[in-house]
């Protein structure tokens, strides 16, 4: 998802402190209570452990001597223990591990500086002088640097957007990321049991997932899905789908590919609401390998802890704020509504309020819930307490949709420059790569050597529909950058860089 122009009159993200709704908090507690049986038995297990720890060897000996005289109690206790143990092992969710992931880095020939972007836009002869100036202004304030990438068909003079070139771009991105992932994991394509590909605006026949199956000769009983039209948050939807499938299919690998296609979705018209996407979206993609095999825990990087999905599509304003359509002269583009920032903020607020009870420490939850109840139910006039999500997560991967959205999230969530660095540097170096941007951000964190065992990372993305989705990961080991292969490694020493508010072109 991209952002509207700086000249538009759209509101900023809403202030979360003034608009938290009790219904959204109840959703989070509903998720929490679904594991209520384990929470209920936890105090009893702790009391039992404390009692046993106080026993001396002589007490245990006396207890052992008394057991033969109370066989009925022993049988009942043993039966109850076996029943509870069986119930626990049958109902607990199967863990989902992220074995590894890779992000595609295009060749230098695909690099597009802001100056080249303006030259190519001028050479098409499609844009009016006023709209060329509009695009220049967007680029200057976008937060994008001079090393982002565009496909060959768009950079060519004249441009050549056609189905063959779009397929070529898709194959280049998908296969480039997959080749690297298979090399890193030493996994054979035949081992893949689940394949999910998400790409919003390019859905050819045969599908993108079929193209992967054909290239790598996946086995015939592999379960494949192709997600289209779901926006920049589709990558986390694919992760959530993979999680559900892995919990239904034992001893399986799931392969998730997140990308967008630029070639057939470059806009050659003069509607300003459609020109913003040209300025922000760039070429990129990621491949992620997930597993439910307990034997893979030792070599995996992360364990999936939570996924929370929020959909606002029932509201007409939310549904129409990002729309692919024809302009007045029949040219197809993606139109961004002036309500986009307000809609994004509302979806984000719902999502994080739902997520809070699942991830925040108990102290933060009690303070938040007490003040919320006092304000909403008791009608007391007091300032709401906004939980500190920095106590729940060490790392934040916020979709690099645009500079304005990152600025507003930094302010609302009270994040530091350090927390925002992966998102801002990804936007600067690679641009808005749609659903794959979260993985470039996680790769940046790894390349900086910041990921330690036990650290928690929060990925959050939003997109058309309107949707906001979150995924929470826990690091299973400390990531050593010296052993990593990702698109940042050869240049990570150059980052972070200072990104001016207005760059020169």
Short mmCIF file of C-alpha atoms in Angstrom, two decimals:
data_model
loop_
_atom_site.label_atom_id
_atom_site.label_comp_id
_atom_site.label_asym_id
_atom_site.label_seq_id
_atom_site.Cartn_x
_atom_site.Cartn_y
_atom_site.Cartn_z
CA UNK A 1 0.00 0.00 0.00
CA UNK A 2 1.32 3.45 -0.91
CA UNK A 3 0.33 6.87 0.36
CA UNK A 4 -1.42 9.94 -1.01
CA UNK A 5 0.41 13.00 -2.14
CA UNK A 6 1.70 15.58 0.34
CA UNK A 7 -0.54 18.19 -1.28
CA UNK A 8 -3.75 16.29 -0.60
CA UNK A 9 -6.04 17.34 2.21
CA UNK A 10 -6.29 13.88 3.76
CA UNK A 11 -6.13 13.65 7.56
CA UNK A 12 -3.21 12.09 9.39
CA UNK A 13 -3.44 8.80 11.23
CA UNK A 14 -5.88 9.14 14.16
CA UNK A 15 -4.46 9.64 17.61
CA UNK A 16 -4.75 6.18 19.17
CA UNK A 17 -4.94 7.70 22.66
CA UNK A 18 -8.27 9.35 21.88
CA UNK A 19 -10.06 6.60 19.97
CA UNK A 20 -9.50 3.15 21.49
CA UNK A 21 -12.68 1.07 21.41
CA UNK A 22 -13.56 -1.58 23.98
CA UNK A 23 -14.82 -3.98 21.31
CA UNK A 24 -11.34 -4.32 19.80
CA UNK A 25 -9.82 -5.09 23.19
CA UNK A 26 -12.41 -7.82 23.67
CA UNK A 27 -11.21 -9.46 20.45
CA UNK A 28 -7.71 -9.75 21.83
CA UNK A 29 -8.93 -11.23 25.07
CA UNK A 30 -11.09 -13.65 23.09
CA UNK A 31 -7.94 -14.97 21.38
CA UNK A 32 -6.28 -15.21 24.76
CA UNK A 33 -9.15 -17.13 26.35
CA UNK A 34 -9.11 -19.74 23.57
CA UNK A 35 -6.12 -21.15 25.47
CA UNK A 36 -8.01 -20.82 28.76
CA UNK A 37 -7.73 -24.49 29.74
CA UNK A 38 -3.95 -24.27 29.90
CA UNK A 39 -4.11 -20.97 31.74
CA UNK A 40 -6.60 -22.49 34.22
CA UNK A 41 -4.38 -25.45 35.06
CA UNK A 42 -1.15 -23.46 35.26
CA UNK A 43 -1.68 -22.26 38.90
CA UNK A 44 -2.45 -25.82 40.05
CA UNK A 45 0.69 -27.14 38.38
CA UNK A 46 2.75 -24.38 40.00
CA UNK A 47 1.27 -25.15 43.42
CA UNK A 48 1.96 -28.85 42.96
CA UNK A 49 5.55 -28.15 41.92
CA UNK A 50 6.05 -25.85 44.92
CA UNK A 51 4.63 -28.48 47.28
CA UNK A 52 6.84 -31.24 45.87
CA UNK A 53 9.93 -29.04 46.07
CA UNK A 54 9.35 -28.68 49.83
CA UNK A 55 9.39 -32.45 50.37
CA UNK A 56 12.46 -33.92 52.03
CA UNK A 57 13.82 -37.35 51.03
CA UNK A 58 12.27 -38.78 54.19
CA UNK A 59 8.84 -37.36 53.26
CA UNK A 60 9.08 -38.95 49.84
CA UNK A 61 10.03 -42.27 51.42
CA UNK A 62 6.98 -42.13 53.74
CA UNK A 63 4.74 -41.24 50.77
CA UNK A 64 6.10 -44.19 48.81
CA UNK A 65 5.41 -46.55 51.75
CA UNK A 66 1.79 -45.37 51.92
CA UNK A 67 1.05 -45.79 48.20
CA UNK A 68 0.40 -49.56 48.27
CA UNK A 69 -2.36 -49.01 50.86
CA UNK A 70 -4.31 -46.57 48.66
CA UNK A 71 -4.42 -48.20 45.25
CA UNK A 72 -7.77 -46.59 44.37
CA UNK A 73 -6.36 -43.07 44.83
CA UNK A 74 -3.26 -43.98 42.88
CA UNK A 75 -5.34 -45.37 40.01
CA UNK A 76 -7.60 -42.31 39.94
CA UNK A 77 -4.69 -39.87 40.00
CA UNK A 78 -2.84 -41.80 37.33
CA UNK A 79 -5.91 -41.90 35.11
CA UNK A 80 -6.47 -38.15 35.56
CA UNK A 81 -2.82 -37.42 34.80
CA UNK A 82 -2.86 -39.54 31.65
CA UNK A 83 -6.14 -37.95 30.52
CA UNK A 84 -4.89 -34.40 31.03
CA UNK A 85 -1.56 -35.17 29.35
CA UNK A 86 -3.30 -36.74 26.36
CA UNK A 87 -5.73 -33.81 26.11
CA UNK A 88 -2.86 -31.35 26.20
CA UNK A 89 -0.81 -33.06 23.49
CA UNK A 90 -3.86 -33.54 21.24
CA UNK A 91 -5.15 -29.96 21.49
CA UNK A 92 -2.00 -27.86 21.63
CA UNK A 93 -1.21 -26.20 18.30
CA UNK A 94 1.64 -27.60 16.27
CA UNK A 95 4.56 -25.10 16.30
CA UNK A 96 5.40 -23.37 13.03
CA UNK A 97 9.06 -22.58 12.39
CA UNK A 98 10.61 -20.15 9.93
CA UNK A 99 13.59 -22.13 8.68
CA UNK A 100 15.01 -19.30 6.54
CA UNK A 101 14.02 -16.68 3.96
CA UNK A 102 15.58 -14.84 1.04
CA UNK A 103 14.96 -11.48 -0.62
CA UNK A 104 15.60 -10.89 -4.31
CA UNK A 105 18.17 -8.25 -5.23
CA UNK A 106 17.95 -7.23 -8.91
CA UNK A 107 20.97 -6.63 -11.11
CA UNK A 108 22.55 -3.18 -11.19
CA UNK A 109 21.18 -2.77 -14.73
CA UNK A 110 17.71 -2.43 -13.17
CA UNK A 111 18.69 0.44 -10.89
CA UNK A 112 16.59 3.56 -11.27
CA UNK A 113 17.77 6.84 -9.77
CA UNK A 114 15.22 9.58 -9.22
CA UNK A 115 16.78 11.47 -12.12
CA UNK A 116 16.39 8.45 -14.44
CA UNK A 117 12.79 8.09 -13.27
CA UNK A 118 12.02 11.67 -14.30
CA UNK A 119 13.84 11.29 -17.62
CA UNK A 120 11.91 8.13 -18.48
CA UNK A 121 8.62 9.75 -17.46
CA UNK A 122 9.38 12.72 -19.71
CA UNK A 123 10.42 10.55 -22.65
CA UNK A 124 7.09 8.68 -22.74
CA UNK A 125 5.29 11.88 -23.75
CA UNK A 126 2.25 10.71 -21.74
CA UNK A 127 2.36 13.16 -18.86
CA UNK A 128 1.51 16.85 -18.80
CA UNK A 129 4.06 19.34 -17.54
CA UNK A 130 2.03 19.88 -14.38
CA UNK A 131 1.93 16.16 -13.64
CA UNK A 132 5.65 15.76 -14.29
CA UNK A 133 6.17 18.44 -11.66
CA UNK A 134 3.75 16.60 -9.37
CA UNK A 135 5.75 13.36 -9.70
CA UNK A 136 8.98 15.24 -9.03
CA UNK A 137 7.50 16.68 -5.84
CA UNK A 138 6.33 13.24 -4.70
CA UNK A 139 9.79 11.75 -5.31
CA UNK A 140 11.53 14.54 -3.45
CA UNK A 141 9.46 13.83 -0.31
CA UNK A 142 9.08 10.07 -0.72
CA UNK A 143 12.09 8.88 1.27
CA UNK A 144 13.32 6.81 -1.71
CA UNK A 145 17.01 6.91 -2.59
CA UNK A 146 18.81 6.54 -5.92
CA UNK A 147 19.34 2.76 -5.80
CA UNK A 148 15.84 1.34 -6.18
CA UNK A 149 14.96 -1.01 -9.05
CA UNK A 150 12.47 -1.08 -11.91
CA UNK A 151 11.89 -3.87 -14.48
CA UNK A 152 13.46 -3.72 -17.93
CA UNK A 153 10.15 -3.09 -19.71
CA UNK A 154 9.57 0.12 -17.73
CA UNK A 155 13.13 1.46 -18.04
CA UNK A 156 13.30 0.78 -21.77
CA UNK A 157 12.90 3.72 -24.18
CA UNK A 158 10.15 3.56 -25.24
CA UNK A 159 8.66 1.39 -22.45
CA UNK A 160 7.33 -2.01 -23.47
CA UNK A 161 4.67 -3.16 -20.97
CA UNK A 162 3.26 -6.45 -22.26
CA UNK A 163 2.29 -9.86 -20.92
CA UNK A 164 5.56 -11.49 -21.99
CA UNK A 165 7.61 -8.85 -20.15
CA UNK A 166 5.39 -9.16 -17.07
CA UNK A 167 5.98 -12.92 -17.02
CA UNK A 168 9.69 -12.29 -17.44
CA UNK A 169 9.71 -9.96 -14.42
CA UNK A 170 7.73 -12.45 -12.31
CA UNK A 171 10.07 -15.32 -13.20
CA UNK A 172 13.16 -13.21 -12.52
CA UNK A 173 11.95 -12.18 -9.06
CA UNK A 174 10.43 -15.49 -7.94
CA UNK A 175 13.13 -17.78 -9.27
CA UNK A 176 15.91 -15.47 -8.09
CA UNK A 177 14.60 -15.55 -4.51
CA UNK A 178 13.87 -19.30 -4.63
CA UNK A 179 17.26 -20.29 -6.02
CA UNK A 180 18.92 -18.49 -3.13
CA UNK A 181 16.53 -19.99 -0.57
CA UNK A 182 17.09 -23.56 -1.76
CA UNK A 183 20.84 -22.96 -1.68
CA UNK A 184 20.70 -21.58 1.88
CA UNK A 185 18.51 -24.38 3.27
CA UNK A 186 19.86 -27.31 1.18
CA UNK A 187 16.23 -28.29 0.69
CA UNK A 188 15.08 -30.19 -2.36
CA UNK A 189 12.01 -28.83 -4.21
CA UNK A 190 10.41 -32.28 -3.96
CA UNK A 191 10.27 -31.82 -0.18
CA UNK A 192 7.81 -28.92 -0.47
CA UNK A 193 4.26 -29.95 0.44
CA UNK A 194 2.56 -26.52 0.50
CA UNK A 195 3.11 -23.60 -1.90
CA UNK A 196 1.53 -20.16 -1.53
CA UNK A 197 2.25 -17.27 -3.90
CA UNK A 198 0.82 -13.79 -3.40
CA UNK A 199 0.86 -11.03 -6.01
CA UNK A 200 -1.95 -8.48 -6.05
CA UNK A 201 -2.02 -7.02 -9.55
CA UNK A 202 -0.64 -9.73 -11.85
CA UNK A 203 -2.56 -12.99 -12.09
CA UNK A 204 -1.76 -14.81 -15.37
CA UNK A 205 -2.90 -18.21 -16.55
CA UNK A 206 -1.24 -20.60 -15.79
CA UNK A 207 -0.89 -19.03 -12.35
CA UNK A 208 2.30 -17.84 -10.68
CA UNK A 209 2.20 -20.86 -8.36
CA UNK A 210 1.96 -23.14 -11.42
CA UNK A 211 5.03 -21.40 -12.87
CA UNK A 212 6.97 -22.29 -9.71
CA UNK A 213 5.75 -25.89 -9.77
CA UNK A 214 6.78 -26.24 -13.41
CA UNK A 215 10.21 -24.67 -12.94
CA UNK A 216 11.20 -26.66 -9.84
CA UNK A 217 9.22 -29.85 -10.60
CA UNK A 218 7.37 -29.95 -7.30
CA UNK A 219 5.63 -33.21 -6.51
CA UNK A 220 2.13 -33.85 -7.84
CA UNK A 221 0.40 -33.87 -4.46
CA UNK A 222 1.81 -30.49 -3.38
CA UNK A 223 -0.98 -28.18 -2.19
CA UNK A 224 -0.74 -24.84 -4.03
CA UNK A 225 -2.50 -21.50 -3.65
CA UNK A 226 -2.31 -18.25 -5.63
CA UNK A 227 -3.49 -15.12 -3.75
CA UNK A 228 -4.42 -12.09 -5.86
CA UNK A 229 -5.91 -8.64 -5.31
CA UNK A 230 -5.16 -8.57 -1.57
CA UNK A 231 -2.76 -5.63 -1.43
CA UNK A 232 0.50 -5.09 0.39
CA UNK A 233 -0.66 -6.99 3.47
CA UNK A 234 -1.11 -10.21 1.47
CA UNK A 235 2.30 -11.49 2.55
CA UNK A 236 1.09 -11.91 6.13
CA UNK A 237 -2.19 -13.39 4.89
CA UNK A 238 -0.06 -16.00 3.10
CA UNK A 239 1.87 -16.66 6.33
CA UNK A 240 -1.40 -17.08 8.24
CA UNK A 241 -2.73 -19.48 5.60
CA UNK A 242 0.52 -21.45 5.67
CA UNK A 243 0.27 -21.67 9.47
CA UNK A 244 -3.23 -23.15 9.28
CA UNK A 245 -2.21 -25.62 6.58
CA UNK A 246 0.89 -26.71 8.49
CA UNK A 247 -1.21 -27.38 11.55
CA UNK A 248 -3.44 -29.62 9.43
CA UNK A 249 -0.64 -31.44 7.57
CA UNK A 250 1.97 -33.05 9.79
CA UNK A 251 5.68 -33.19 8.89
CA UNK A 252 5.41 -30.69 6.04
CA UNK A 253 7.28 -27.77 4.52
CA UNK A 254 5.42 -24.66 3.33
CA UNK A 255 6.92 -22.28 0.80
CA UNK A 256 5.56 -18.70 0.72
CA UNK A 257 6.47 -16.27 -2.08
CA UNK A 258 5.54 -12.59 -1.70
CA UNK A 259 5.95 -10.16 -4.58
CA UNK A 260 4.35 -7.52 -6.78
CA UNK A 261 4.59 -7.02 -10.53
CA UNK A 262 5.41 -3.57 -11.91
CA UNK A 263 5.49 -4.14 -15.69
CA UNK A 264 1.77 -4.26 -16.47
CA UNK A 265 0.80 -1.90 -13.67
CA UNK A 266 2.76 1.20 -14.60
CA UNK A 267 0.30 4.05 -15.06
CA UNK A 268 0.60 6.16 -18.24
CA UNK A 269 -2.25 8.58 -17.55
CA UNK A 270 -2.68 11.94 -15.84
CA UNK A 271 -4.95 11.23 -12.87
CA UNK A 272 -2.91 12.36 -9.87
CA UNK A 273 -4.49 9.85 -7.51
CA UNK A 274 -3.04 7.12 -9.76
CA UNK A 275 0.39 8.68 -10.33
CA UNK A 276 1.55 8.28 -6.73
CA UNK A 277 2.01 4.51 -7.15
CA UNK A 278 4.49 5.07 -9.99
CA UNK A 279 6.66 7.13 -7.67
CA UNK A 280 6.74 4.67 -4.76
CA UNK A 281 6.46 1.07 -5.99
CA UNK A 282 9.61 -0.75 -7.01
CA UNK A 283 10.79 -4.22 -8.05
CA UNK A 284 11.33 -6.89 -5.37
CA UNK A 285 10.17 -10.14 -3.84
CA UNK A 286 10.84 -12.64 -1.06
CA UNK A 287 10.66 -16.41 -0.49
CA UNK A 288 10.02 -17.85 2.98
CA UNK A 289 10.38 -21.48 4.09
CA UNK A 290 8.18 -22.65 6.97
CA UNK A 291 8.15 -26.04 8.68
CA UNK A 292 6.16 -27.88 11.35
CA UNK A 293 8.80 -30.57 11.85
CA UNK A 294 10.13 -30.55 15.39
CA UNK A 295 13.47 -31.76 14.05
CA UNK A 296 13.77 -28.41 12.20
CA UNK A 297 13.63 -26.36 15.37
CA UNK A 298 17.39 -26.46 15.88
CA UNK A 299 18.20 -25.07 12.44
CA UNK A 300 15.28 -22.63 12.17
CA UNK A 301 15.60 -18.91 12.77
CA UNK A 302 12.19 -18.09 14.23
CA UNK A 303 9.01 -19.55 15.66
CA UNK A 304 5.68 -18.04 14.66
CA UNK A 305 3.97 -16.85 17.84
CA UNK A 306 0.86 -14.97 16.66
CA UNK A 307 -0.94 -13.77 13.55
CA UNK A 308 -3.75 -11.21 13.84
CA UNK A 309 -5.79 -10.17 10.81
CA UNK A 310 -8.08 -7.14 10.60
CA UNK A 311 -10.45 -6.53 7.67
CA UNK A 312 -12.47 -3.32 7.25
CA UNK A 313 -14.01 -4.20 3.88
CA UNK A 314 -17.59 -4.06 5.17
CA UNK A 315 -17.28 -0.27 5.31
CA UNK A 316 -17.70 1.35 1.88
CA UNK A 317 -15.14 4.08 2.54
CA UNK A 318 -12.54 1.48 3.54
CA UNK A 319 -13.42 -0.77 0.62
CA UNK A 320 -12.93 1.94 -2.03
CA UNK A 321 -9.87 3.77 -0.66
CA UNK A 322 -7.43 1.78 -2.86
CA UNK A 323 -8.99 0.74 -6.17
CA UNK A 324 -7.66 -0.49 -9.50
CA UNK A 325 -9.72 1.19 -12.20
CA UNK A 326 -9.72 3.01 -15.52
CA UNK A 327 -9.26 6.77 -15.66
CA UNK A 328 -11.36 9.13 -17.80
CA UNK A 329 -9.52 8.10 -20.99
CA UNK A 330 -9.47 4.36 -20.31
CA UNK A 331 -5.94 3.96 -18.87
CA UNK A 332 -5.75 1.51 -15.97
CA UNK A 333 -4.16 2.48 -12.69
CA UNK A 334 -4.51 2.20 -8.92
CA UNK A 335 -6.43 5.11 -7.44
CA UNK A 336 -5.68 6.23 -3.87
CA UNK A 337 -8.47 7.96 -1.98
CA UNK A 338 -7.97 11.06 0.16
CA UNK A 339 -9.36 9.00 3.04
CA UNK A 340 -6.50 6.52 2.83
CA UNK A 341 -4.54 7.70 5.87
CA UNK A 342 -7.62 7.83 8.08
CA UNK A 343 -8.73 4.37 6.93
CA UNK A 344 -5.23 2.95 7.46
CA UNK A 345 -5.12 4.42 10.94
CA UNK A 346 -8.46 2.94 11.91
CA UNK A 347 -7.47 -0.53 10.67
CA UNK A 348 -4.11 -0.27 12.41
CA UNK A 349 -5.73 0.82 15.67
CA UNK A 350 -8.08 -2.17 15.55
CA UNK A 351 -5.24 -4.56 14.83
CA UNK A 352 -2.85 -3.44 17.54
CA UNK A 353 -5.62 -3.18 20.14
CA UNK A 354 -6.55 -6.77 19.35
CA UNK A 355 -2.91 -7.85 19.46
CA UNK A 356 -2.17 -6.13 22.78
CA UNK A 357 -3.63 -8.74 25.17
CA UNK A 358 -1.64 -11.45 23.39
CA UNK A 359 1.79 -9.86 23.65
CA UNK A 360 1.92 -7.15 26.32
CA UNK A 361 3.27 -7.89 29.80
CA UNK A 362 0.60 -8.24 32.48
CA UNK A 363 1.50 -4.93 34.11
CA UNK A 364 0.81 -3.05 30.87
CA UNK A 365 -2.43 -4.96 30.28
CA UNK A 366 -3.76 -4.20 33.76
CA UNK A 367 -3.01 -0.48 33.49
CA UNK A 368 -4.47 -0.27 30.01
CA UNK A 369 -7.61 -2.27 30.80
CA UNK A 370 -8.24 -0.44 34.08
CA UNK A 371 -8.10 3.01 32.47
CA UNK A 372 -10.14 1.86 29.47
CA UNK A 373 -12.86 0.41 31.72
CA UNK A 374 -12.91 3.55 33.84
CA UNK A 375 -13.33 5.74 30.75
CA UNK A 376 -15.76 3.61 28.76
CA UNK A 377 -17.91 2.00 31.43
CA UNK A 378 -17.63 4.29 34.45
CA UNK A 379 -17.49 7.45 32.30
CA UNK A 380 -14.59 8.84 34.32
CA UNK A 381 -12.70 11.77 32.85
CA UNK A 382 -9.10 10.65 32.69
CA UNK A 383 -6.38 10.30 30.12
CA UNK A 384 -6.23 6.82 28.54
CA UNK A 385 -3.17 4.71 29.14
CA UNK A 386 -1.42 3.70 25.94
CA UNK A 387 0.64 0.51 26.40
CA UNK A 388 4.31 0.60 25.57
CA UNK A 389 4.74 -1.93 22.76
CA UNK A 390 8.51 -1.63 23.13
CA UNK A 391 8.07 -3.83 26.22
CA UNK A 392 6.53 -6.54 24.02
CA UNK A 393 8.90 -6.40 21.03
CA UNK A 394 12.58 -5.80 20.46
CA UNK A 395 12.23 -5.30 16.69
CA UNK A 396 9.62 -3.63 14.49
CA UNK A 397 9.11 -4.33 10.78
CA UNK A 398 6.53 -1.81 9.57
CA UNK A 399 5.52 -2.01 5.92
CA UNK A 400 7.54 0.57 3.99
CA UNK A 401 4.53 1.94 2.14
CA UNK A 402 5.64 5.54 2.27
CA UNK A 403 7.36 8.11 4.40
CA UNK A 404 4.26 9.80 5.80
CA UNK A 405 2.84 6.54 7.16
CA UNK A 406 6.16 5.67 8.86
CA UNK A 407 6.32 9.15 10.40
CA UNK A 408 2.83 8.84 11.87
CA UNK A 409 3.41 5.33 13.21
CA UNK A 410 6.65 6.40 14.85
CA UNK A 411 4.79 9.19 16.65
CA UNK A 412 1.70 7.20 17.64
CA UNK A 413 3.60 4.16 18.92
CA UNK A 414 6.37 6.32 20.44
CA UNK A 415 9.11 4.42 18.66
CA UNK A 416 12.71 5.54 18.45
CA UNK A 417 14.81 6.15 15.34
CA UNK A 418 16.52 2.81 16.08
CA UNK A 419 13.20 0.95 15.97
CA UNK A 420 12.18 2.67 12.72
CA UNK A 421 15.56 2.23 11.04
CA UNK A 422 14.83 -1.08 9.23
CA UNK A 423 11.63 0.32 7.69
CA UNK A 424 13.13 3.69 6.69
CA UNK A 425 16.28 2.18 5.23
CA UNK A 426 14.25 -0.40 3.28
CA UNK A 427 12.11 2.38 1.81
CA UNK A 428 15.25 4.35 0.95
CA UNK A 429 17.22 1.45 -0.57
CA UNK A 430 14.51 -0.67 -2.23
CA UNK A 431 11.37 1.50 -2.29
CA UNK A 432 7.90 0.10 -1.67
CA UNK A 433 8.21 -3.55 -2.72
CA UNK A 434 4.65 -4.26 -1.60
CA UNK A 435 4.14 -7.41 0.51
CA UNK A 436 7.83 -8.35 0.42
CA UNK A 437 9.04 -5.16 2.15
CA UNK A 438 8.67 -6.73 5.62
CA UNK A 439 11.27 -9.34 4.72
CA UNK A 440 13.80 -6.78 3.47
CA UNK A 441 13.33 -5.08 6.85
CA UNK A 442 13.90 -8.30 8.79
CA UNK A 443 16.95 -8.98 6.62
CA UNK A 444 18.27 -5.52 7.52
CA UNK A 445 17.91 -6.32 11.24
CA UNK A 446 19.83 -9.57 10.74
CA UNK A 447 22.54 -7.92 8.65
CA UNK A 448 23.09 -5.39 11.46
CA UNK A 449 23.63 -8.25 13.93
CA UNK A 450 20.75 -7.12 16.12
CA UNK A 451 18.74 -10.33 16.30
CA UNK A 452 19.43 -12.27 19.51
CA UNK A 453 17.99 -15.52 20.78
CA UNK A 454 14.64 -14.87 22.43
CA UNK A 455 14.08 -11.52 20.70
CA UNK A 456 10.55 -10.84 19.43
CA UNK A 457 9.89 -9.20 16.06
CA UNK A 458 6.60 -7.58 15.05
CA UNK A 459 5.71 -7.44 11.37
CA UNK A 460 2.77 -5.21 10.49
CA UNK A 461 1.38 -4.42 7.04
CA UNK A 462 -1.73 -2.89 5.53
CA UNK A 463 -3.29 -2.91 2.10
CA UNK A 464 -6.35 -2.59 -0.10
CA UNK A 465 -9.68 -3.96 0.99
CA UNK A 466 -8.95 -2.47 3.59
CA UNK A 467 -6.76 -4.76 5.69
CA UNK A 468 -4.18 -4.55 8.45
CA UNK A 469 -2.31 -7.72 9.47
CA UNK A 470 0.31 -8.58 12.07
CA UNK A 471 2.72 -11.44 12.65
CA UNK A 472 4.86 -11.97 15.74
CA UNK A 473 8.06 -14.02 15.57
CA UNK A 474 10.42 -15.20 18.31
CA UNK A 475 14.08 -15.74 17.48
CA UNK A 476 15.22 -19.30 18.21
CA UNK A 477 18.91 -18.42 17.94
CA UNK A 478 21.22 -15.46 17.64
CA UNK A 479 21.70 -14.56 13.98
CA UNK A 480 25.35 -14.21 12.99
CA UNK A 481 25.58 -11.71 10.10
CA UNK A 482 28.88 -13.21 8.95
CA UNK A 483 27.02 -16.39 8.00
CA UNK A 484 24.09 -14.67 6.30
CA UNK A 485 23.33 -14.20 2.61
CA UNK A 486 20.88 -11.37 2.09
CA UNK A 487 20.62 -8.26 -0.13
CA UNK A 488 22.13 -5.97 2.52
CA UNK A 489 25.32 -7.84 3.31
CA UNK A 490 27.71 -6.19 0.83
CA UNK A 491 26.60 -2.68 1.74
CA UNK A 492 25.24 -2.82 5.29
CA UNK A 493 28.22 -0.78 6.54
CA UNK A 494 26.82 2.19 4.60
CA UNK A 495 23.60 2.24 6.66
CA UNK A 496 21.84 3.97 8.28
CA UNK A 497 21.98 7.08 6.12
CA UNK A 498 20.41 10.46 6.72
CA UNK A 499 17.32 10.81 4.52
CA UNK A 500 16.51 14.48 3.88
CA UNK A 501 12.94 15.69 4.20
CA UNK A 502 13.18 17.02 0.66
CA UNK A 503 15.80 15.52 -1.66
CA UNK A 504 17.15 17.19 -4.77
CA UNK A 505 16.62 15.73 -8.24
#
